[in-house]
Tab-separated table of C-alpha atoms in Angstrom:
chain	number	residue	atom	x	y	z
A	12	GLY	CA	5.382	-29.319	10.030
A	13	CYS	CA	3.326	-26.137	10.298
A	14	VAL	CA	5.601	-24.236	7.894
A	15	SER	CA	5.141	-26.862	5.194
A	16	LEU	CA	1.372	-26.851	5.747
A	17	GLU	CA	1.225	-23.063	5.427
A	18	GLN	CA	3.301	-23.155	2.255
A	19	ARG	CA	1.088	-25.816	0.743
A	20	GLU	CA	-2.029	-23.836	1.643
A	21	ARG	CA	-0.639	-20.760	-0.112
A	22	GLU	CA	0.302	-22.798	-3.172
A	23	MET	CA	-3.196	-24.276	-3.427
A	24	THR	CA	-4.942	-20.946	-2.783
A	25	PHE	CA	-3.099	-18.830	-5.325
A	26	ARG	CA	-1.798	-21.404	-7.847
A	27	ALA	CA	0.433	-18.623	-9.118
A	28	VAL	CA	1.646	-18.821	-12.706
A	29	LYS	CA	4.727	-16.983	-13.932
A	30	SER	CA	4.353	-17.884	-17.616
A	31	GLU	CA	2.074	-16.195	-20.141
A	32	ALA	CA	-1.376	-17.569	-20.896
A	33	GLY	CA	-1.509	-19.728	-24.007
A	34	TRP	CA	-3.991	-17.377	-25.715
A	35	TYR	CA	-2.022	-14.207	-24.913
A	36	SER	CA	-0.927	-12.315	-28.041
A	37	GLY	CA	1.111	-9.505	-26.507
A	38	VAL	CA	0.700	-6.304	-24.536
A	39	PRO	CA	-2.344	-4.437	-25.884
A	40	ASP	CA	-1.754	-1.215	-27.782
A	41	GLY	CA	-1.798	1.781	-25.497
A	42	VAL	CA	-0.765	-0.072	-22.352
A	43	GLN	CA	1.989	1.474	-20.244
A	44	GLU	CA	3.970	-1.251	-18.481
A	45	MET	CA	5.548	-0.464	-15.133
A	46	TYR	CA	6.987	-1.945	-11.976
A	47	LEU	CA	5.338	-0.511	-8.883
A	48	PRO	CA	7.231	-0.647	-5.563
A	49	VAL	CA	5.245	-1.927	-2.605
A	50	GLY	CA	6.481	0.319	0.176
A	51	THR	CA	9.067	3.066	0.419
A	52	ALA	CA	12.179	1.072	1.313
A	53	PRO	CA	15.007	1.201	-1.263
A	54	ASP	CA	14.769	-2.573	-1.645
A	55	ALA	CA	10.952	-2.707	-1.616
A	56	PRO	CA	9.473	-5.558	-3.680
A	57	ARG	CA	7.977	-4.568	-7.012
A	58	ILE	CA	4.835	-5.696	-8.777
A	59	HIS	CA	4.310	-5.716	-12.522
A	60	ALA	CA	1.438	-3.467	-13.613
A	61	TRP	CA	-0.380	-2.237	-16.708
A	62	TRP	CA	-1.873	1.235	-16.989
A	63	TRP	CA	-4.292	1.252	-19.925
A	64	ALA	CA	-5.443	4.861	-20.051
A	65	ASP	CA	-8.483	6.126	-21.895
A	66	ALA	CA	-8.071	9.007	-24.326
A	67	ASN	CA	-10.232	11.113	-21.998
A	68	PRO	CA	-7.965	12.232	-19.128
A	69	ASP	CA	-11.014	12.467	-16.840
A	70	ALA	CA	-12.268	8.950	-17.637
A	71	PRO	CA	-13.319	6.760	-14.698
A	72	ALA	CA	-10.574	4.370	-13.616
A	73	VAL	CA	-10.885	0.790	-12.419
A	74	LEU	CA	-8.355	-1.243	-10.480
A	75	TYR	CA	-8.444	-4.755	-11.935
A	76	LEU	CA	-7.621	-7.522	-9.441
A	77	HIS	CA	-7.424	-10.943	-11.054
A	78	GLY	CA	-8.041	-14.282	-9.420
A	79	ALA	CA	-5.976	-17.388	-8.803
A	80	ARG	CA	-3.758	-19.116	-11.337
A	81	TRP	CA	-3.659	-16.836	-14.381
A	82	ASN	CA	-1.676	-13.629	-14.310
A	83	MET	CA	-2.595	-10.446	-16.218
A	84	THR	CA	-1.881	-12.073	-19.574
A	85	GLY	CA	-4.906	-14.306	-19.100
A	86	HIS	CA	-7.300	-11.412	-18.460
A	87	VAL	CA	-6.850	-9.118	-21.453
A	88	ARG	CA	-10.317	-9.782	-22.874
A	89	ARG	CA	-12.093	-8.777	-19.691
A	90	MET	CA	-9.935	-5.658	-19.417
A	91	GLU	CA	-10.928	-4.810	-22.984
A	92	GLN	CA	-14.570	-4.850	-21.883
A	93	PHE	CA	-13.851	-2.110	-19.359
A	94	ARG	CA	-11.949	-0.137	-21.984
A	95	ARG	CA	-14.934	-0.322	-24.361
A	96	MET	CA	-17.111	1.089	-21.572
A	97	GLY	CA	-14.823	4.123	-21.306
A	98	PHE	CA	-12.715	3.143	-18.298
A	99	SER	CA	-9.019	3.543	-17.801
A	100	VAL	CA	-7.753	0.224	-16.422
A	101	PHE	CA	-4.978	-0.348	-13.913
A	102	ALA	CA	-4.134	-4.040	-13.568
A	103	ILE	CA	-1.504	-5.711	-11.412
A	104	ASP	CA	0.083	-9.066	-10.838
A	105	TYR	CA	0.457	-9.867	-7.161
A	106	ARG	CA	3.874	-10.933	-5.972
A	107	GLY	CA	4.592	-14.433	-7.242
A	108	PHE	CA	2.564	-13.928	-10.439
A	109	GLY	CA	3.888	-13.092	-13.896
A	110	LYS	CA	6.825	-10.677	-13.871
A	111	SER	CA	6.271	-9.450	-10.306
A	112	ASP	CA	8.868	-10.098	-7.649
A	113	GLY	CA	8.587	-13.091	-5.370
A	114	ASP	CA	7.788	-16.738	-5.851
A	115	LEU	CA	4.929	-17.611	-3.498
A	116	PRO	CA	2.088	-15.148	-2.750
A	117	SER	CA	0.431	-14.837	0.632
A	118	GLU	CA	-2.825	-13.275	1.733
A	119	GLN	CA	-1.007	-10.365	3.379
A	120	MET	CA	1.209	-9.784	0.338
A	121	ALA	CA	-1.789	-9.680	-1.985
A	122	TYR	CA	-3.545	-7.108	0.215
A	123	GLU	CA	-0.402	-4.975	0.355
A	124	ASP	CA	0.021	-5.163	-3.418
A	125	ALA	CA	-3.592	-4.173	-4.052
A	126	ARG	CA	-3.433	-1.254	-1.616
A	127	ALA	CA	-0.261	0.041	-3.279
A	128	ALA	CA	-2.005	-0.178	-6.648
A	129	TRP	CA	-5.080	1.651	-5.345
A	130	ASN	CA	-2.932	4.465	-3.984
A	131	TRP	CA	-1.103	4.786	-7.302
A	132	MET	CA	-4.356	4.889	-9.274
A	133	ALA	CA	-5.741	7.546	-6.940
A	134	GLN	CA	-2.973	9.856	-8.106
A	135	ARG	CA	-4.016	9.338	-11.734
A	136	GLN	CA	-7.738	9.784	-11.042
A	137	PRO	CA	-8.061	12.020	-7.957
A	138	ASP	CA	-11.872	12.142	-8.110
A	139	ALA	CA	-12.972	9.400	-5.690
A	140	SER	CA	-16.398	9.216	-7.364
A	141	ARG	CA	-14.695	8.058	-10.566
A	142	ARG	CA	-12.518	5.324	-9.069
A	143	TYR	CA	-13.634	1.694	-8.874
A	144	ILE	CA	-12.301	-1.726	-7.974
A	145	PHE	CA	-13.100	-4.882	-9.910
A	146	GLY	CA	-12.207	-8.248	-8.379
A	147	HIS	CA	-12.537	-11.590	-10.118
A	148	SER	CA	-12.582	-14.873	-8.191
A	149	LEU	CA	-9.827	-14.706	-5.551
A	150	GLY	CA	-9.380	-11.061	-6.498
A	151	GLY	CA	-12.893	-10.439	-5.196
A	152	ALA	CA	-11.849	-11.202	-1.632
A	153	ILE	CA	-8.813	-8.956	-2.022
A	154	ALA	CA	-10.954	-6.180	-3.514
A	155	PHE	CA	-13.392	-6.373	-0.615
A	156	ARG	CA	-10.564	-6.024	1.907
A	157	VAL	CA	-9.156	-2.990	0.085
A	158	ALA	CA	-12.622	-1.415	0.025
A	159	LEU	CA	-13.016	-1.853	3.789
A	160	ASP	CA	-9.590	-0.423	4.507
A	161	ASN	CA	-10.019	2.693	2.353
A	162	PRO	CA	-12.852	5.128	3.111
A	163	ASP	CA	-12.542	6.644	-0.362
A	164	VAL	CA	-13.558	3.401	-2.112
A	165	ILE	CA	-17.174	3.925	-3.112
A	166	GLY	CA	-17.409	1.738	-6.221
A	167	LEU	CA	-16.787	-2.017	-6.079
A	168	VAL	CA	-17.783	-4.806	-8.444
A	169	VAL	CA	-16.926	-8.417	-7.621
A	170	MET	CA	-17.397	-11.375	-9.948
A	171	ASN	CA	-17.452	-14.919	-8.532
A	172	PRO	CA	-15.556	-13.815	-5.413
A	173	GLY	CA	-13.181	-16.516	-4.215
A	174	ILE	CA	-14.039	-16.301	-0.550
A	175	ILE	CA	-15.349	-19.837	-0.137
A	176	SER	CA	-16.789	-22.366	-2.548
A	177	THR	CA	-19.877	-23.230	-0.500
A	178	GLY	CA	-22.168	-21.481	1.930
A	179	VAL	CA	-22.544	-18.327	-0.149
A	180	PRO	CA	-25.649	-16.862	1.602
A	181	PRO	CA	-23.856	-16.659	4.995
A	182	ILE	CA	-20.925	-14.955	3.283
A	183	ALA	CA	-23.300	-12.479	1.635
A	184	ARG	CA	-24.733	-11.677	5.074
A	185	TYR	CA	-21.230	-11.242	6.474
A	186	ILE	CA	-20.258	-8.915	3.626
A	187	TYR	CA	-23.376	-6.829	4.162
A	188	ALA	CA	-22.872	-6.571	7.927
A	189	THR	CA	-19.162	-5.838	7.706
A	190	GLY	CA	-19.474	-3.376	4.851
A	191	THR	CA	-22.261	-1.336	6.439
A	192	ALA	CA	-20.438	-1.323	9.777
A	193	ASN	CA	-17.531	0.312	7.964
A	194	GLY	CA	-19.654	3.055	6.455
A	195	LYS	CA	-20.190	1.446	3.038
A	196	ARG	CA	-23.444	1.238	1.130
A	197	VAL	CA	-23.592	-2.433	0.267
A	198	GLN	CA	-25.752	-4.703	-1.830
A	199	ALA	CA	-24.671	-8.318	-1.304
A	200	LEU	CA	-26.113	-10.867	-3.731
A	201	GLY	CA	-25.610	-14.501	-2.746
A	202	GLY	CA	-26.318	-17.297	-5.207
A	203	ALA	CA	-25.334	-20.888	-5.833
A	204	LYS	CA	-22.190	-19.937	-7.721
A	205	ASN	CA	-22.192	-16.666	-9.621
A	206	HIS	CA	-22.697	-13.704	-7.341
A	207	ALA	CA	-21.512	-10.179	-6.974
A	208	ILE	CA	-21.151	-7.407	-4.458
A	209	ILE	CA	-21.760	-3.831	-5.508
A	210	LEU	CA	-21.243	-0.622	-3.561
A	211	PRO	CA	-23.831	1.307	-5.548
A	212	ASP	CA	-22.468	4.805	-4.979
A	213	ALA	CA	-20.822	3.980	-8.311
A	214	ASP	CA	-22.437	4.845	-11.624
A	215	ILE	CA	-25.278	2.325	-11.933
A	216	ASP	CA	-25.140	1.918	-15.714
A	217	MET	CA	-21.410	1.245	-15.656
A	218	ALA	CA	-21.684	-1.198	-12.772
A	219	VAL	CA	-24.480	-3.151	-14.420
A	220	GLY	CA	-22.620	-3.148	-17.708
A	221	ALA	CA	-19.533	-4.593	-16.046
A	222	LEU	CA	-21.590	-7.352	-14.447
A	223	MET	CA	-23.430	-8.265	-17.612
A	224	GLY	CA	-20.251	-8.295	-19.721
């Protein structure tokens, strides 16, 4: 019935993978692995996370939110790009992915996981002007939601956001209208496939560099 339909929808949306990516060669040097509780309850679920800090303690920090299917082990190369640009990187696996608790993610779980990660990163980099969110594919939709819910998010880069697969210009208009209504400065670029949303209070050179790879 409806329960089975909802479960199937979640399976198809997230396509969560527990196993490591075939090209993964191990945790990068300098990464601190951790398990972050989502909530304050003693039995709160935990998500697996990597904190890849820059040598500069005041380096800008980016929350890396991956897309469907692959967990963090499939995204090391893109994280390395941020590290080369001087960012500290905080990456998470949503519940149901990789080593995180749970078996089947949901939209609400993913938002909760991302918000918990943002709050943790804010303690490591208290300067809001030096904190950013990067969302890839499905992670782009999650990143956008976190940005709307947190007034202190002023830097957002989204690559191929997994909001819908067609009708991108209307989604770009929606993002612009919703973001500005929530006090964000928004540039929404809608294209046939590859598109991005930037809140350009962030450092322009860094944002452009992240987009161009």
